[in-house]
PDB file of C-alpha atoms in Angstrom:
ATOM      1  CA  UNK A  23      97.275 124.240 120.492  1.00  0.00           C
ATOM      2  CA  UNK A  24      96.287 121.426 118.144  1.00  0.00           C
ATOM      3  CA  UNK A  25      92.768 119.996 118.615  1.00  0.00           C
ATOM      4  CA  UNK A  26      92.749 116.676 120.462  1.00  0.00           C
ATOM      5  CA  UNK A  27      91.273 113.815 118.447  1.00  0.00           C
ATOM      6  CA  UNK A  28      89.951 110.840 120.390  1.00  0.00           C
ATOM      7  CA  UNK A  29      88.312 108.499 117.873  1.00  0.00           C
ATOM      8  CA  UNK A  30      91.180 107.296 115.718  1.00  0.00           C
ATOM      9  CA  UNK A  31      92.349 104.247 113.788  1.00  0.00           C
ATOM     10  CA  UNK A  32      96.109 103.680 113.500  1.00  0.00           C
ATOM     11  CA  UNK A  33      97.989 101.437 111.059  1.00  0.00           C
ATOM     12  CA  UNK A  34     101.690 100.689 110.744  1.00  0.00           C
ATOM     13  CA  UNK A  35     103.640  98.388 108.441  1.00  0.00           C
ATOM     14  CA  UNK A  36     106.898 100.352 108.393  1.00  0.00           C
ATOM     15  CA  UNK A  37     108.901  97.458 109.879  1.00  0.00           C
ATOM     16  CA  UNK A  38     108.385  93.708 110.342  1.00  0.00           C
ATOM     17  CA  UNK A  39     105.218  94.326 112.371  1.00  0.00           C
ATOM     18  CA  UNK A  40     101.780  94.610 110.828  1.00  0.00           C
ATOM     19  CA  UNK A  41     100.103  96.633 113.550  1.00  0.00           C
ATOM     20  CA  UNK A  42      96.626  98.166 113.851  1.00  0.00           C
ATOM     21  CA  UNK A  43      94.925  99.888 116.784  1.00  0.00           C
ATOM     22  CA  UNK A  44      91.690 101.781 117.305  1.00  0.00           C
ATOM     23  CA  UNK A  45      90.451 104.134 119.986  1.00  0.00           C
ATOM     24  CA  UNK A  46      86.701 104.626 119.832  1.00  0.00           C
ATOM     25  CA  UNK A  47      85.017 106.522 122.668  1.00  0.00           C
ATOM     26  CA  UNK A  48      86.075 104.640 125.824  1.00  0.00           C
ATOM     27  CA  UNK A  49      87.173 101.508 123.975  1.00  0.00           C
ATOM     28  CA  UNK A  50      90.650 100.512 122.796  1.00  0.00           C
ATOM     29  CA  UNK A  51      91.626  97.530 120.653  1.00  0.00           C
ATOM     30  CA  UNK A  52      94.927  96.579 119.024  1.00  0.00           C
ATOM     31  CA  UNK A  53      96.469  93.778 117.001  1.00  0.00           C
ATOM     32  CA  UNK A  54     100.039  93.201 115.857  1.00  0.00           C
ATOM     33  CA  UNK A  55     101.834  90.336 114.209  1.00  0.00           C
ATOM     34  CA  UNK A  56     105.393  90.045 112.949  1.00  0.00           C
ATOM     35  CA  UNK A  57     104.876  89.144 109.291  1.00  0.00           C
ATOM     36  CA  UNK A  58     107.205  91.188 107.056  1.00  0.00           C
ATOM     37  CA  UNK A  59     106.223  89.418 103.830  1.00  0.00           C
ATOM     38  CA  UNK A  60     102.477  89.467 104.423  1.00  0.00           C
ATOM     39  CA  UNK A  61     101.642  93.104 105.172  1.00  0.00           C
ATOM     40  CA  UNK A  62      99.609  93.592 102.007  1.00  0.00           C
ATOM     41  CA  UNK A  63      97.485  90.525 102.788  1.00  0.00           C
ATOM     42  CA  UNK A  64      97.010  91.158 106.504  1.00  0.00           C
ATOM     43  CA  UNK A  65      96.518  94.910 106.832  1.00  0.00           C
ATOM     44  CA  UNK A  66      92.983  95.360 105.483  1.00  0.00           C
ATOM     45  CA  UNK A  67      91.572  92.349 107.403  1.00  0.00           C
ATOM     46  CA  UNK A  68      93.155  93.767 110.577  1.00  0.00           C
ATOM     47  CA  UNK A  69      91.504  97.133 109.911  1.00  0.00           C
ATOM     48  CA  UNK A  70      88.130  95.473 109.384  1.00  0.00           C
ATOM     49  CA  UNK A  71      88.631  93.418 112.553  1.00  0.00           C
ATOM     50  CA  UNK A  72      89.384  96.515 114.639  1.00  0.00           C
ATOM     51  CA  UNK A  73      86.322  98.338 113.323  1.00  0.00           C
ATOM     52  CA  UNK A  74      84.132  95.331 114.087  1.00  0.00           C
ATOM     53  CA  UNK A  75      85.492  94.996 117.608  1.00  0.00           C
ATOM     54  CA  UNK A  76      84.878  98.678 118.267  1.00  0.00           C
ATOM     55  CA  UNK A  77      81.424  98.412 116.673  1.00  0.00           C
ATOM     56  CA  UNK A  78      82.000 101.434 114.482  1.00  0.00           C
ATOM     57  CA  UNK A  79      83.042 102.342 110.931  1.00  0.00           C
ATOM     58  CA  UNK A  80      85.403 104.749 109.230  1.00  0.00           C
ATOM     59  CA  UNK A  81      82.756 107.440 108.800  1.00  0.00           C
ATOM     60  CA  UNK A  82      82.426 107.770 112.584  1.00  0.00           C
ATOM     61  CA  UNK A  83      86.127 108.372 113.215  1.00  0.00           C
ATOM     62  CA  UNK A  84      87.909 111.689 113.720  1.00  0.00           C
ATOM     63  CA  UNK A  85      90.854 110.631 111.606  1.00  0.00           C
ATOM     64  CA  UNK A  86      93.486 108.045 110.721  1.00  0.00           C
ATOM     65  CA  UNK A  87      97.003 107.616 112.069  1.00  0.00           C
ATOM     66  CA  UNK A  88      99.771 105.991 110.039  1.00  0.00           C
ATOM     67  CA  UNK A  89     103.392 105.084 110.563  1.00  0.00           C
ATOM     68  CA  UNK A  90     105.239 106.876 107.770  1.00  0.00           C
ATOM     69  CA  UNK A  91     108.702 105.462 108.449  1.00  0.00           C
ATOM     70  CA  UNK A  92     111.581 105.372 108.261  1.00  0.00           C
ATOM     71  CA  UNK A  93     111.750 101.627 107.846  1.00  0.00           C
ATOM     72  CA  UNK A  94     111.211  99.074 105.112  1.00  0.00           C
ATOM     73  CA  UNK A  95     110.544 100.890 101.832  1.00  0.00           C
ATOM     74  CA  UNK A  96     107.922  98.336 100.799  1.00  0.00           C
ATOM     75  CA  UNK A  97     106.326  98.268 104.234  1.00  0.00           C
ATOM     76  CA  UNK A  98     106.122 102.041 104.424  1.00  0.00           C
ATOM     77  CA  UNK A  99     104.514 102.185 100.974  1.00  0.00           C
ATOM     78  CA  UNK A 100     101.885  99.614 101.964  1.00  0.00           C
ATOM     79  CA  UNK A 101     100.890 101.422 105.146  1.00  0.00           C
ATOM     80  CA  UNK A 102     100.846 104.895 103.642  1.00  0.00           C
ATOM     81  CA  UNK A 103      98.913 103.756 100.571  1.00  0.00           C
ATOM     82  CA  UNK A 104      96.331 101.991 102.743  1.00  0.00           C
ATOM     83  CA  UNK A 105      95.885 105.025 104.987  1.00  0.00           C
ATOM     84  CA  UNK A 106      95.642 107.267 101.952  1.00  0.00           C
ATOM     85  CA  UNK A 107      92.956 105.107 100.353  1.00  0.00           C
ATOM     86  CA  UNK A 108      90.909 104.824 103.552  1.00  0.00           C
ATOM     87  CA  UNK A 109      91.197 108.551 104.189  1.00  0.00           C
ATOM     88  CA  UNK A 110      90.010 109.406 100.676  1.00  0.00           C
ATOM     89  CA  UNK A 111      87.044 107.040 100.941  1.00  0.00           C
ATOM     90  CA  UNK A 112      85.880 108.410 104.299  1.00  0.00           C
ATOM     91  CA  UNK A 113      87.110 112.000 103.839  1.00  0.00           C
ATOM     92  CA  UNK A 114      89.245 111.829 106.969  1.00  0.00           C
ATOM     93  CA  UNK A 115      92.406 113.707 107.950  1.00  0.00           C
ATOM     94  CA  UNK A 116      95.571 111.669 108.434  1.00  0.00           C
ATOM     95  CA  UNK A 117      98.093 111.999 111.262  1.00  0.00           C
ATOM     96  CA  UNK A 118     101.588 110.899 110.123  1.00  0.00           C
ATOM     97  CA  UNK A 119     103.789 109.515 112.911  1.00  0.00           C
ATOM     98  CA  UNK A 120     107.462 108.594 112.686  1.00  0.00           C
ATOM     99  CA  UNK A 121     108.267 104.965 113.431  1.00  0.00           C
ATOM    100  CA  UNK A 122     111.231 106.184 115.494  1.00  0.00           C
ATOM    101  CA  UNK A 123     108.990 108.364 117.650  1.00  0.00           C
ATOM    102  CA  UNK A 124     106.622 105.417 118.114  1.00  0.00           C
ATOM    103  CA  UNK A 125     109.538 103.301 119.353  1.00  0.00           C
ATOM    104  CA  UNK A 126     110.500 105.996 121.835  1.00  0.00           C
ATOM    105  CA  UNK A 127     106.882 106.246 122.974  1.00  0.00           C
ATOM    106  CA  UNK A 128     106.843 102.487 123.525  1.00  0.00           C
ATOM    107  CA  UNK A 129     109.927 102.672 125.762  1.00  0.00           C
ATOM    108  CA  UNK A 130     108.283 105.477 127.730  1.00  0.00           C
ATOM    109  CA  UNK A 131     105.034 103.527 128.071  1.00  0.00           C
ATOM    110  CA  UNK A 132     106.695 100.273 129.122  1.00  0.00           C
ATOM    111  CA  UNK A 133     109.667 101.523 131.137  1.00  0.00           C
ATOM    112  CA  UNK A 134     108.892 105.164 131.961  1.00  0.00           C
ATOM    113  CA  UNK A 135     112.114 105.981 130.099  1.00  0.00           C
ATOM    114  CA  UNK A 136     113.345 109.534 130.628  1.00  0.00           C
ATOM    115  CA  UNK A 137     115.114 109.572 127.257  1.00  0.00           C
ATOM    116  CA  UNK A 138     115.422 107.170 124.337  1.00  0.00           C
ATOM    117  CA  UNK A 139     117.813 106.423 121.492  1.00  0.00           C
ATOM    118  CA  UNK A 140     115.600 104.892 118.796  1.00  0.00           C
ATOM    119  CA  UNK A 141     117.397 102.979 116.032  1.00  0.00           C
ATOM    120  CA  UNK A 142     115.990 100.925 113.172  1.00  0.00           C
ATOM    121  CA  UNK A 143     118.130  98.636 111.022  1.00  0.00           C
ATOM    122  CA  UNK A 144     118.175 100.333 107.608  1.00  0.00           C
ATOM    123  CA  UNK A 145     120.030  97.444 105.917  1.00  0.00           C
ATOM    124  CA  UNK A 146     123.078  98.054 103.721  1.00  0.00           C
ATOM    125  CA  UNK A 147     125.151  98.542 106.886  1.00  0.00           C
ATOM    126  CA  UNK A 148     123.200 101.591 108.052  1.00  0.00           C
ATOM    127  CA  UNK A 149     120.662 102.570 110.700  1.00  0.00           C
ATOM    128  CA  UNK A 150     117.884 105.114 111.004  1.00  0.00           C
ATOM    129  CA  UNK A 151     118.101 106.884 114.340  1.00  0.00           C
ATOM    130  CA  UNK A 152     116.849 109.793 116.446  1.00  0.00           C
ATOM    131  CA  UNK A 153     116.939 110.873 120.088  1.00  0.00           C
ATOM    132  CA  UNK A 154     113.842 111.585 122.186  1.00  0.00           C
ATOM    133  CA  UNK A 155     113.044 112.831 125.677  1.00  0.00           C
ATOM    134  CA  UNK A 156     110.085 112.055 127.924  1.00  0.00           C
ATOM    135  CA  UNK A 157     107.947 115.190 128.102  1.00  0.00           C
ATOM    136  CA  UNK A 158     105.124 114.437 130.532  1.00  0.00           C
ATOM    137  CA  UNK A 159     104.712 110.925 129.177  1.00  0.00           C
ATOM    138  CA  UNK A 160     105.143 111.782 125.502  1.00  0.00           C
ATOM    139  CA  UNK A 161     108.146 111.212 123.244  1.00  0.00           C
ATOM    140  CA  UNK A 162     109.531 114.624 122.274  1.00  0.00           C
ATOM    141  CA  UNK A 163     112.119 114.792 119.506  1.00  0.00           C
ATOM    142  CA  UNK A 164     115.645 115.916 120.389  1.00  0.00           C
ATOM    143  CA  UNK A 165     117.257 115.217 117.007  1.00  0.00           C
ATOM    144  CA  UNK A 166     115.831 114.841 113.519  1.00  0.00           C
ATOM    145  CA  UNK A 167     115.562 111.310 112.081  1.00  0.00           C
ATOM    146  CA  UNK A 168     118.724 110.499 110.140  1.00  0.00           C
ATOM    147  CA  UNK A 169     120.474 107.593 108.437  1.00  0.00           C
ATOM    148  CA  UNK A 170     124.136 106.699 108.946  1.00  0.00           C
ATOM    149  CA  UNK A 171     126.628 103.902 109.425  1.00  0.00           C
ATOM    150  CA  UNK A 172     126.567 102.689 113.050  1.00  0.00           C
ATOM    151  CA  UNK A 173     129.144 104.460 115.206  1.00  0.00           C
ATOM    152  CA  UNK A 174     129.391 105.573 118.818  1.00  0.00           C
ATOM    153  CA  UNK A 175     130.268 109.041 117.495  1.00  0.00           C
ATOM    154  CA  UNK A 176     126.720 109.439 116.112  1.00  0.00           C
ATOM    155  CA  UNK A 177     125.625 110.676 119.519  1.00  0.00           C
ATOM    156  CA  UNK A 178     128.527 113.078 120.033  1.00  0.00           C
ATOM    157  CA  UNK A 179     127.310 116.320 121.517  1.00  0.00           C
ATOM    158  CA  UNK A 180     124.518 114.574 123.402  1.00  0.00           C
ATOM    159  CA  UNK A 181     124.945 113.065 126.838  1.00  0.00           C
ATOM    160  CA  UNK A 182     123.138 109.794 126.205  1.00  0.00           C
ATOM    161  CA  UNK A 183     124.325 108.005 129.329  1.00  0.00           C
ATOM    162  CA  UNK A 184     121.318 106.332 130.918  1.00  0.00           C
ATOM    163  CA  UNK A 185     119.128 106.653 127.821  1.00  0.00           C
ATOM    164  CA  UNK A 186     116.918 103.679 127.016  1.00  0.00           C
ATOM    165  CA  UNK A 187     117.275 102.012 123.633  1.00  0.00           C
ATOM    166  CA  UNK A 188     114.530 100.923 121.264  1.00  0.00           C
ATOM    167  CA  UNK A 189     114.400  99.417 117.787  1.00  0.00           C
ATOM    168  CA  UNK A 190     115.995  96.721 115.639  1.00  0.00           C
ATOM    169  CA  UNK A 191     119.122  98.790 115.086  1.00  0.00           C
ATOM    170  CA  UNK A 192     120.343  97.542 118.449  1.00  0.00           C
ATOM    171  CA  UNK A 193     120.050  93.874 117.462  1.00  0.00           C
ATOM    172  CA  UNK A 194     123.234  93.854 115.385  1.00  0.00           C
ATOM    173  CA  UNK A 195     124.963  97.087 116.358  1.00  0.00           C
ATOM    174  CA  UNK A 196     124.655  97.405 120.146  1.00  0.00           C
ATOM    175  CA  UNK A 197     128.381  96.840 120.630  1.00  0.00           C
ATOM    176  CA  UNK A 198     129.261  99.456 118.027  1.00  0.00           C
ATOM    177  CA  UNK A 199     126.741 102.063 119.143  1.00  0.00           C
ATOM    178  CA  UNK A 200     127.235 101.572 122.882  1.00  0.00           C
ATOM    179  CA  UNK A 201     130.805 100.295 123.392  1.00  0.00           C
ATOM    180  CA  UNK A 202     130.941 101.579 126.987  1.00  0.00           C
ATOM    181  CA  UNK A 203     127.566 100.006 127.831  1.00  0.00           C
ATOM    182  CA  UNK A 204     126.173 103.291 129.125  1.00  0.00           C
ATOM    183  CA  UNK A 205     122.627 102.783 127.831  1.00  0.00           C
ATOM    184  CA  UNK A 206     119.631 100.860 129.170  1.00  0.00           C
ATOM    185  CA  UNK A 207     118.711  98.291 126.556  1.00  0.00           C
ATOM    186  CA  UNK A 208     114.950  97.764 126.200  1.00  0.00           C
ATOM    187  CA  UNK A 209     114.889  94.414 124.407  1.00  0.00           C
ATOM    188  CA  UNK A 210     111.079  94.362 124.454  1.00  0.00           C
ATOM    189  CA  UNK A 211     110.852  97.541 122.341  1.00  0.00           C
ATOM    190  CA  UNK A 212     112.181  96.262 119.009  1.00  0.00           C
ATOM    191  CA  UNK A 213     109.313  97.103 116.655  1.00  0.00           C
ATOM    192  CA  UNK A 214     106.973 100.120 116.560  1.00  0.00           C
ATOM    193  CA  UNK A 215     103.316  99.589 117.440  1.00  0.00           C
ATOM    194  CA  UNK A 216     100.180 101.336 116.215  1.00  0.00           C
ATOM    195  CA  UNK A 217      98.976 101.741 119.806  1.00  0.00           C
ATOM    196  CA  UNK A 218     101.891 104.072 120.572  1.00  0.00           C
ATOM    197  CA  UNK A 219     101.137 106.072 117.442  1.00  0.00           C
ATOM    198  CA  UNK A 220      97.600 106.464 118.788  1.00  0.00           C
ATOM    199  CA  UNK A 221      98.978 107.859 122.045  1.00  0.00           C
ATOM    200  CA  UNK A 222     101.035 110.425 120.148  1.00  0.00           C
ATOM    201  CA  UNK A 223      98.134 111.462 117.915  1.00  0.00           C
ATOM    202  CA  UNK A 224      95.412 111.564 120.581  1.00  0.00           C
ATOM    203  CA  UNK A 225      97.471 113.980 122.664  1.00  0.00           C
ATOM    204  CA  UNK A 226      97.469 116.509 119.839  1.00  0.00           C
ATOM    205  CA  UNK A 227     101.198 116.151 119.177  1.00  0.00           C
ATOM    206  CA  UNK A 228     100.896 115.603 115.417  1.00  0.00           C
ATOM    207  CA  UNK A 229      99.569 117.929 112.748  1.00  0.00           C
ATOM    208  CA  UNK A 230      97.103 116.247 110.407  1.00  0.00           C
ATOM    209  CA  UNK A 231      97.340 116.391 106.619  1.00  0.00           C
ATOM    210  CA  UNK A 232      94.875 115.776 103.825  1.00  0.00           C
ATOM    211  CA  UNK A 233      95.186 112.346 102.229  1.00  0.00           C
ATOM    212  CA  UNK A 234      96.569 113.843  99.011  1.00  0.00           C
ATOM    213  CA  UNK A 235      99.426 115.458 100.947  1.00  0.00           C
ATOM    214  CA  UNK A 236     100.417 112.360 102.931  1.00  0.00           C
ATOM    215  CA  UNK A 237     104.010 111.348 102.236  1.00  0.00           C
ATOM    216  CA  UNK A 238     106.372 108.701 103.627  1.00  0.00           C
ATOM    217  CA  UNK A 239     109.381 109.590 105.755  1.00  0.00           C
ATOM    218  CA  UNK A 240     112.066 107.649 103.935  1.00  0.00           C
ATOM    219  CA  UNK A 241     115.084 109.671 105.201  1.00  0.00           C
ATOM    220  CA  UNK A 242     117.223 108.253 102.376  1.00  0.00           C
ATOM    221  CA  UNK A 243     117.210 110.985  99.741  1.00  0.00           C
ATOM    222  CA  UNK A 244     117.343 108.701  96.718  1.00  0.00           C
ATOM    223  CA  UNK A 245     113.935 107.201  97.452  1.00  0.00           C
ATOM    224  CA  UNK A 246     110.965 108.969  95.889  1.00  0.00           C
ATOM    225  CA  UNK A 247     107.253 108.650  96.578  1.00  0.00           C
ATOM    226  CA  UNK A 248     104.737 108.535  93.765  1.00  0.00           C
ATOM    227  CA  UNK A 249     101.355 109.909  94.789  1.00  0.00           C
ATOM    228  CA  UNK A 250      98.195 108.178  93.662  1.00  0.00           C
ATOM    229  CA  UNK A 251      97.260 109.089  90.065  1.00  0.00           C
ATOM    230  CA  UNK A 252      94.842 111.966  89.846  1.00  0.00           C
ATOM    231  CA  UNK A 253      95.312 112.981  93.502  1.00  0.00           C
TER     232      UNK A 253
END
């Protein structure tokens, strides 16, 4: 069983949201704003704000949590690079969390969803998607994150009737993905949040990595990640 970490800072810029959350002892604080073109300017001030509100600093934390995608390539890079830099400076482990799993966790938290189809608009006429089930309040993966053109046949082999939906992939492709209207559409679960990544990490459901081994989850094979020089 993985050790349970309680004092964690989470950051996510994998989609339009710039989201930060911190759990320190018995205190919890979070902040999120939809600002897709301002992640690089907003993220560090949000981190500093969360640490100030919790009256702590990086050196007192058990680790960092970061949304590693899939999502916006630029957004994912910003979040992962920030987490990597903070982790190196404070010598902290990092817990990578999928943005799709965070969306599923959000639907579970808000709607007590029994199962979730998480989809993120991948642009270029494609979506990132994965299926999750509610395992005692935690989003447990049924299928691996994948990228594909939207089609109802994507879920063939899985009885998704009654599943909740989450993510921006449903904004433009709900009719294509759910032509029979068999799913429960959670319109308030469009973007992943750092607070749900904290839930996943604090329950010991994610294996930590050293900062030098942290990598994005791009899903698209043609995208490569360049690690920090000298790491």
